[in-house]
Amino acid sequence: MNPIPLFKVFGIQINLDFSWFFIFFLVTFTLAEGFFPHFYPGYSFIVYWIVGSISAVLLFVSVLLHELSHSVTALHFGIPVKSINLFIFGGVAMIEEEAPNPKVEFLVAAAGPLCSFTLGILFFTMAYFYPVDDLLNGIINYLMYVNFALGLFNLVPAFPLDGGRILRAIIWTKKDLLTATRISSLSGTIFAYFLMFVGVISILQGNFINGMWYGLIGLFLRQASKTSYEQTKFSVILSGYKVENFMQTVKPLLPDETVLDFINFYYPFYRSSIYPVIGRDGQIYVINIEDIKNIPEERWSVVHVIDIAKPLIAYVSPYDSLYKALKLMNKYRLEEIPVVYGNTILGILRKSSIELLLERYLEEEKR
Ligand SMILES: [Zn+2]
């Protein structure tokens, strides 16, 4: 299921994943049935649930501010941020690219915990100046506690947690990015297994809910550290190659050629799902094999390719890296992308060529 779009801040789309409702309910339940009645007795059931849900909303506002701090810092250094997604394990900023150097990596990673600690100190000060033993004091104390906890947990040096990214930035100053990522991912995996171990111990001690929770976070973190390492590895490999060495040269279709010409004389040799056409205005267009499927076969000899051609939405330059090309192909869900230099179509780049290159790397790595 697609997440629910909420609103935009600094051009960043804030989304709510459906799994978020589960954690929101769990937090509200724990606060309304546990924390508030225990420390602030004497109120009615409904008051505890209202205060509990307000506190849960404010907890996720704190999480959002933490992720926004990462995002705004990334944007400041020119790294695009697509969205921030709130989900069962908190929040995640979808930062689109690797930091260009260790310093930027360090600052982007440190911004989140710094924000959480600042909020923690803010609520600590509020609690100091509002020492009344009521529910408002309870909310303030709860927010102070969760913000300090958020800052501390994220500082654990377990990649891809913030602390793991800080560790990676430090190693990156001495070694290359890939080595730094491998080491910090290993610490991420070790911490993930540690959490799972704590989970099992908790369950054996009869604390089932806490145990499950540790186990789930451990599983999630292990998967996240593995995926992040692989993404970094692929981006480092693909950034080292240029499109021009992997593209296939093609002769573009001319506007007066028919669909039948394409099927007879082009398609058998190129077998590509898209194909470039030079328009009568000299601009580059593309036809899509899916559009041809919608045309009855007996009309193929009368329909001109330019009639079904569409303007170019995405293309790469021969000097672009394969990494950039792959990101564009993923963004527009393309199997092939036209390669354009100035106003000239040079060829097409296939996703399968990139995948083949990565496969070769993986095989070599195994050996
Ligand atoms: Zn963070």
Short mmCIF file of C-alpha atoms and ligand atoms in Angstrom, two decimals:
data_model
loop_
_atom_site.label_atom_id
_atom_site.label_comp_id
_atom_site.label_asym_id
_atom_site.label_seq_id
_atom_site.Cartn_x
_atom_site.Cartn_y
_atom_site.Cartn_z
CA MET A 1 0.00 0.00 0.00
CA ASN A 2 1.19 3.49 -0.84
CA PRO A 3 1.84 5.81 2.11
CA ILE A 4 -0.59 8.68 2.81
CA PRO A 5 0.82 12.06 1.69
CA LEU A 6 0.38 14.60 4.50
CA PHE A 7 2.01 17.93 3.55
CA LYS A 8 5.22 19.47 2.23
CA VAL A 9 7.94 21.28 4.20
CA PHE A 10 10.89 22.94 2.35
CA GLY A 11 9.71 21.03 -0.74
CA ILE A 12 9.98 17.69 1.09
CA GLN A 13 6.91 15.47 0.97
CA ILE A 14 5.89 14.15 4.41
CA ASN A 15 4.24 10.71 4.18
CA LEU A 16 2.47 8.47 6.66
CA ASP A 17 2.87 4.73 6.20
CA PHE A 18 -0.06 2.53 7.23
CA SER A 19 2.16 0.72 9.76
CA TRP A 20 2.40 4.05 11.58
CA PHE A 21 -1.20 3.71 12.86
CA PHE A 22 -0.20 0.56 14.72
CA ILE A 23 2.67 2.24 16.60
CA PHE A 24 0.54 5.35 17.19
CA PHE A 25 -2.14 3.20 18.82
CA LEU A 26 0.45 1.22 20.82
CA VAL A 27 2.12 4.41 22.14
CA THR A 28 -1.25 6.00 23.01
CA PHE A 29 -2.38 2.78 24.72
CA THR A 30 0.82 2.50 26.77
CA LEU A 31 0.55 6.15 27.85
CA ALA A 32 -3.20 6.13 28.58
CA GLU A 33 -3.22 2.80 30.43
CA GLY A 34 0.29 2.81 31.94
CA PHE A 35 2.42 5.93 32.19
CA PHE A 36 -0.16 8.64 33.01
CA PRO A 37 -2.44 6.68 35.45
CA HIS A 38 0.67 5.38 37.21
CA PHE A 39 2.52 8.69 37.71
CA TYR A 40 -0.46 11.09 37.63
CA PRO A 41 -3.40 9.27 39.29
CA GLY A 42 -6.88 10.67 39.86
CA TYR A 43 -8.13 11.50 36.35
CA SER A 44 -10.84 9.78 34.32
CA PHE A 45 -10.31 7.14 31.65
CA ILE A 46 -11.23 9.53 28.81
CA VAL A 47 -8.80 12.23 30.01
CA TYR A 48 -5.93 9.69 30.02
CA TRP A 49 -6.72 8.64 26.44
CA ILE A 50 -6.92 12.27 25.22
CA VAL A 51 -3.64 13.20 26.93
CA GLY A 52 -2.11 9.92 25.74
CA SER A 53 -2.97 10.60 22.10
CA ILE A 54 -1.80 14.24 22.31
CA SER A 55 1.54 12.99 23.70
CA ALA A 56 1.79 10.36 20.95
CA VAL A 57 1.20 13.02 18.28
CA LEU A 58 3.89 15.22 19.89
CA LEU A 59 6.27 12.23 19.97
CA PHE A 60 5.89 11.90 16.20
CA VAL A 61 6.29 15.67 15.77
CA SER A 62 9.63 15.20 17.60
CA VAL A 63 10.54 12.33 15.26
CA LEU A 64 9.57 14.48 12.28
CA LEU A 65 11.73 17.39 13.51
CA HIS A 66 14.66 14.96 13.91
CA GLU A 67 14.26 13.75 10.31
CA LEU A 68 13.75 17.32 9.06
CA SER A 69 17.08 18.30 10.63
CA HIS A 70 18.84 15.60 8.58
CA SER A 71 16.91 16.67 5.48
CA VAL A 72 17.48 20.42 5.75
CA THR A 73 21.21 19.83 6.33
CA ALA A 74 21.32 17.55 3.28
CA LEU A 75 19.48 20.14 1.15
CA HIS A 76 21.89 22.82 2.38
CA PHE A 77 24.76 20.81 0.85
CA GLY A 78 22.85 20.26 -2.40
CA ILE A 79 21.80 16.66 -1.72
CA PRO A 80 18.19 16.14 -2.85
CA VAL A 81 15.67 14.79 -0.32
CA LYS A 82 12.57 13.17 -1.79
CA SER A 83 10.41 12.58 1.26
CA ILE A 84 10.20 11.83 4.95
CA ASN A 85 8.22 8.71 5.78
CA LEU A 86 6.77 8.07 9.22
CA PHE A 87 6.30 4.34 9.83
CA ILE A 88 6.20 1.68 12.54
CA PHE A 89 9.85 2.15 13.63
CA GLY A 90 9.74 5.96 13.64
CA GLY A 91 10.77 8.07 10.69
CA VAL A 92 13.15 7.94 7.77
CA ALA A 93 14.35 10.76 5.49
CA MET A 94 14.66 9.54 1.90
CA ILE A 95 17.96 11.26 1.10
CA GLU A 96 18.57 10.60 -2.57
CA GLU A 97 22.36 10.58 -2.83
CA GLU A 98 25.47 9.70 -0.88
CA ALA A 99 27.22 12.65 0.75
CA PRO A 100 30.08 13.97 -1.44
CA ASN A 101 32.64 13.85 1.40
CA PRO A 102 33.06 12.76 5.06
CA LYS A 103 32.44 16.24 6.43
CA VAL A 104 29.00 16.52 4.81
CA GLU A 105 28.17 12.93 5.84
CA PHE A 106 29.10 13.79 9.43
CA LEU A 107 27.04 17.00 9.53
CA VAL A 108 23.93 15.42 7.93
CA ALA A 109 24.10 12.48 10.36
CA ALA A 110 24.78 14.62 13.46
CA ALA A 111 21.93 17.07 12.74
CA GLY A 112 19.22 14.58 13.82
CA PRO A 113 20.51 13.69 17.31
CA LEU A 114 21.49 17.34 17.81
CA CYS A 115 17.86 18.32 17.18
CA SER A 116 16.57 15.62 19.57
CA PHE A 117 18.96 16.68 22.35
CA THR A 118 18.01 20.34 21.83
CA LEU A 119 14.33 19.41 22.18
CA GLY A 120 15.18 17.31 25.26
CA ILE A 121 16.92 20.29 26.90
CA LEU A 122 13.99 22.54 25.92
CA PHE A 123 11.47 20.23 27.64
CA PHE A 124 13.83 19.82 30.61
CA THR A 125 13.84 23.63 31.02
CA MET A 126 10.04 23.74 30.69
CA ALA A 127 9.67 21.04 33.36
CA TYR A 128 12.04 23.05 35.59
CA PHE A 129 9.91 26.19 35.32
CA TYR A 130 6.62 24.25 35.58
CA PRO A 131 7.12 21.92 38.56
CA VAL A 132 3.33 21.37 39.02
CA ASP A 133 2.33 17.75 39.51
CA ASP A 134 -0.35 17.62 36.79
CA LEU A 135 -0.89 16.11 33.33
CA LEU A 136 0.73 19.04 31.47
CA ASN A 137 3.87 18.41 33.52
CA GLY A 138 3.44 14.74 32.56
CA ILE A 139 3.42 15.54 28.83
CA ILE A 140 6.49 17.77 29.22
CA ASN A 141 8.36 15.07 31.16
CA TYR A 142 7.40 12.40 28.65
CA LEU A 143 8.62 14.52 25.70
CA MET A 144 11.88 15.31 27.52
CA TYR A 145 12.42 11.60 28.08
CA VAL A 146 11.59 10.46 24.51
CA ASN A 147 13.69 13.15 22.87
CA PHE A 148 16.77 12.26 24.93
CA ALA A 149 16.06 8.57 24.19
CA LEU A 150 15.71 9.30 20.45
CA GLY A 151 19.00 11.18 20.41
CA LEU A 152 20.84 8.48 22.38
CA PHE A 153 19.46 5.46 20.48
CA ASN A 154 20.30 7.03 17.13
CA LEU A 155 23.86 7.74 18.29
CA VAL A 156 24.63 4.01 18.69
CA PRO A 157 27.44 3.48 16.12
CA ALA A 158 25.39 0.96 14.12
CA PHE A 159 24.99 1.83 10.44
CA PRO A 160 22.53 2.99 9.09
CA LEU A 161 21.62 4.62 12.41
CA ASP A 162 22.98 8.16 12.74
CA GLY A 163 25.82 7.01 15.01
CA GLY A 164 26.78 4.45 12.35
CA ARG A 165 26.85 7.20 9.74
CA ILE A 166 29.06 9.31 12.00
CA LEU A 167 31.35 6.27 12.40
CA ARG A 168 31.37 5.85 8.60
CA ALA A 169 32.28 9.52 8.14
CA ILE A 170 35.20 9.15 10.57
CA ILE A 171 36.53 5.99 8.87
CA TRP A 172 35.95 7.64 5.48
CA THR A 173 38.49 10.36 6.35
CA LYS A 174 41.17 7.60 6.50
CA LYS A 175 39.89 5.00 3.98
CA ASP A 176 37.60 4.92 0.94
CA LEU A 177 33.80 5.15 1.17
CA LEU A 178 33.22 1.47 0.42
CA THR A 179 35.56 0.24 3.18
CA ALA A 180 34.06 2.76 5.61
CA THR A 181 30.56 1.51 4.75
CA ARG A 182 31.59 -2.15 5.09
CA ILE A 183 33.02 -1.62 8.59
CA SER A 184 30.12 0.51 9.85
CA SER A 185 27.59 -1.95 8.36
CA LEU A 186 29.28 -4.74 10.26
CA SER A 187 28.80 -2.80 13.49
CA GLY A 188 25.16 -2.28 12.44
CA THR A 189 24.69 -6.03 11.98
CA ILE A 190 26.33 -6.81 15.33
CA PHE A 191 24.07 -4.31 17.11
CA ALA A 192 21.05 -5.77 15.29
CA TYR A 193 21.91 -9.28 16.58
CA PHE A 194 22.43 -7.83 20.04
CA LEU A 195 18.90 -6.36 19.97
CA MET A 196 17.49 -9.71 18.81
CA PHE A 197 19.37 -11.43 21.64
CA VAL A 198 17.93 -8.96 24.18
CA GLY A 199 14.52 -9.69 22.63
CA VAL A 200 14.86 -13.44 23.16
CA ILE A 201 16.05 -12.95 26.78
CA SER A 202 13.06 -10.63 27.46
CA ILE A 203 10.62 -13.19 26.06
CA LEU A 204 12.21 -15.96 28.16
CA GLN A 205 11.77 -13.73 31.21
CA GLY A 206 8.07 -13.43 30.37
CA ASN A 207 8.17 -9.91 28.96
CA PHE A 208 6.63 -10.86 25.63
CA ILE A 209 5.68 -7.43 24.15
CA ASN A 210 9.07 -5.82 24.91
CA GLY A 211 10.87 -8.92 23.64
CA MET A 212 8.97 -8.94 20.36
CA TRP A 213 9.68 -5.26 19.96
CA TYR A 214 13.46 -5.64 20.44
CA GLY A 215 13.42 -8.61 18.06
CA LEU A 216 11.54 -6.70 15.36
CA ILE A 217 13.78 -3.63 15.61
CA GLY A 218 16.81 -5.96 15.45
CA LEU A 219 15.48 -7.68 12.32
CA PHE A 220 14.68 -4.33 10.71
CA LEU A 221 18.11 -2.90 11.52
CA ARG A 222 19.93 -5.97 10.18
CA GLN A 223 18.02 -5.72 6.88
CA ALA A 224 18.57 -1.95 6.72
CA SER A 225 22.34 -2.24 7.29
CA LYS A 226 22.61 -4.92 4.58
CA THR A 227 20.53 -2.93 2.07
CA SER A 228 22.36 0.34 2.77
CA TYR A 229 25.73 -1.34 2.30
CA GLU A 230 24.64 -2.83 -1.01
CA GLN A 231 23.24 0.50 -2.20
CA THR A 232 26.50 2.22 -1.35
CA LYS A 233 28.48 -0.53 -3.07
CA PHE A 234 26.39 -0.27 -6.25
CA SER A 235 26.55 3.52 -6.28
CA VAL A 236 30.34 3.46 -5.86
CA ILE A 237 30.78 0.87 -8.65
CA LEU A 238 28.34 2.55 -11.06
CA SER A 239 29.73 6.04 -10.42
CA GLY A 240 33.00 4.78 -11.89
CA TYR A 241 31.57 4.05 -15.37
CA LYS A 242 30.31 6.33 -18.10
CA VAL A 243 27.17 5.81 -20.19
CA GLU A 244 29.10 6.10 -23.49
CA ASN A 245 30.91 2.80 -22.86
CA PHE A 246 27.74 0.82 -22.20
CA MET A 247 25.20 2.30 -24.62
CA GLN A 248 24.12 0.83 -27.92
CA THR A 249 24.36 3.11 -30.93
CA VAL A 250 21.07 3.43 -32.82
CA LYS A 251 19.93 5.12 -36.00
CA PRO A 252 16.83 7.10 -35.09
CA LEU A 253 13.56 6.67 -36.98
CA LEU A 254 12.61 9.45 -39.36
CA PRO A 255 9.14 11.01 -39.07
CA ASP A 256 7.80 9.61 -42.37
CA GLU A 257 8.69 6.01 -41.57
CA THR A 258 5.73 3.82 -40.67
CA VAL A 259 5.14 1.54 -37.75
CA LEU A 260 5.57 -1.39 -40.16
CA ASP A 261 9.03 -0.07 -41.13
CA PHE A 262 9.94 -0.06 -37.45
CA ILE A 263 8.66 -3.60 -36.90
CA ASN A 264 10.40 -4.95 -40.03
CA PHE A 265 13.71 -3.11 -40.11
CA TYR A 266 14.46 -1.80 -36.62
CA TYR A 267 12.82 -3.90 -33.96
CA PRO A 268 14.45 -7.25 -34.92
CA PHE A 269 17.93 -5.73 -34.43
CA TYR A 270 17.39 -3.54 -31.39
CA ARG A 271 14.60 -5.28 -29.43
CA SER A 272 14.16 -2.23 -27.26
CA SER A 273 10.87 -1.20 -25.65
CA ILE A 274 11.42 2.43 -26.60
CA TYR A 275 12.97 3.86 -29.77
CA PRO A 276 14.00 7.41 -30.74
CA VAL A 277 12.34 9.32 -33.58
CA ILE A 278 13.50 12.59 -35.15
CA GLY A 279 10.45 14.86 -35.41
CA ARG A 280 9.68 17.16 -38.34
CA ASP A 281 10.79 20.01 -36.05
CA GLY A 282 14.19 18.34 -35.61
CA GLN A 283 13.48 17.53 -31.95
CA ILE A 284 13.94 14.06 -30.50
CA TYR A 285 10.84 12.00 -29.66
CA VAL A 286 10.40 8.38 -28.60
CA ILE A 287 7.96 5.65 -29.51
CA ASN A 288 7.00 2.99 -27.04
CA ILE A 289 6.43 -0.63 -28.05
CA GLU A 290 3.37 -0.70 -25.76
CA ASP A 291 1.70 1.98 -27.92
CA ILE A 292 2.28 -0.13 -31.04
CA LYS A 293 0.52 -3.07 -29.42
CA ASN A 294 -2.63 -0.91 -29.27
CA ILE A 295 -2.63 -0.36 -33.04
CA PRO A 296 -4.32 -3.09 -35.17
CA GLU A 297 -1.71 -4.86 -37.31
CA GLU A 298 -3.42 -3.95 -40.62
CA ARG A 299 -2.86 -0.26 -39.82
CA TRP A 300 0.90 -0.59 -39.21
CA SER A 301 1.65 0.29 -42.84
CA VAL A 302 -0.30 3.57 -42.71
CA VAL A 303 0.49 4.95 -39.25
CA HIS A 304 3.67 7.05 -39.21
CA VAL A 305 5.99 6.65 -36.26
CA ILE A 306 5.80 10.38 -35.53
CA ASP A 307 2.03 10.04 -34.97
CA ILE A 308 2.57 7.80 -31.96
CA ALA A 309 5.82 9.42 -30.78
CA LYS A 310 5.97 11.25 -27.47
CA PRO A 311 8.32 14.00 -26.27
CA LEU A 312 11.45 12.86 -24.49
CA ILE A 313 10.85 12.79 -20.72
CA ALA A 314 14.16 11.37 -19.57
CA TYR A 315 17.55 10.99 -21.21
CA VAL A 316 21.21 10.86 -20.28
CA SER A 317 24.37 12.34 -21.71
CA PRO A 318 27.16 9.98 -22.84
CA TYR A 319 29.34 11.47 -20.11
CA ASP A 320 26.86 10.81 -17.30
CA SER A 321 27.72 8.02 -14.86
CA LEU A 322 25.87 4.70 -14.95
CA TYR A 323 24.74 5.54 -11.41
CA LYS A 324 22.90 8.64 -12.58
CA ALA A 325 21.42 6.72 -15.53
CA LEU A 326 20.14 3.93 -13.27
CA LYS A 327 18.54 6.40 -10.89
CA LEU A 328 16.74 8.11 -13.78
CA MET A 329 15.57 4.75 -15.16
CA ASN A 330 14.23 3.75 -11.75
CA LYS A 331 12.54 7.11 -11.29
CA TYR A 332 10.69 6.92 -14.63
CA ARG A 333 10.37 3.10 -14.56
CA LEU A 334 12.29 2.66 -17.84
CA GLU A 335 14.06 -0.42 -19.15
CA GLU A 336 15.97 1.69 -21.68
CA ILE A 337 16.94 5.35 -21.71
CA PRO A 338 17.93 7.45 -24.76
CA VAL A 339 21.46 8.83 -24.83
CA VAL A 340 21.48 12.41 -26.13
CA TYR A 341 24.41 14.74 -26.78
CA GLY A 342 23.39 18.35 -27.44
CA ASN A 343 20.42 17.88 -29.76
CA THR A 344 21.69 14.64 -31.28
CA ILE A 345 20.48 11.18 -30.38
CA LEU A 346 23.45 8.83 -30.03
CA GLY A 347 21.88 5.62 -28.78
CA ILE A 348 20.09 3.87 -25.97
CA LEU A 349 21.31 2.53 -22.67
CA ARG A 350 19.69 -0.64 -21.33
CA LYS A 351 19.11 -1.41 -17.67
CA SER A 352 20.11 -5.01 -18.43
CA SER A 353 23.64 -3.83 -19.39
CA ILE A 354 23.99 -2.20 -15.97
CA GLU A 355 22.64 -5.29 -14.21
CA LEU A 356 25.09 -7.47 -16.12
CA LEU A 357 27.97 -5.28 -14.95
CA LEU A 358 26.82 -5.53 -11.32
CA GLU A 359 26.39 -9.30 -11.61
CA ARG A 360 29.95 -9.61 -12.89
CA TYR A 361 31.16 -7.61 -9.87
CA LEU A 362 29.22 -9.79 -7.46
CA GLU A 363 30.61 -12.98 -9.02
CA GLU A 364 34.14 -11.63 -8.79
CA GLU A 365 33.54 -10.68 -5.17
CA LYS A 366 32.39 -14.22 -4.34
CA ARG A 367 35.50 -15.68 -5.91
ZN ZN B 1 18.46 10.33 12.64
#
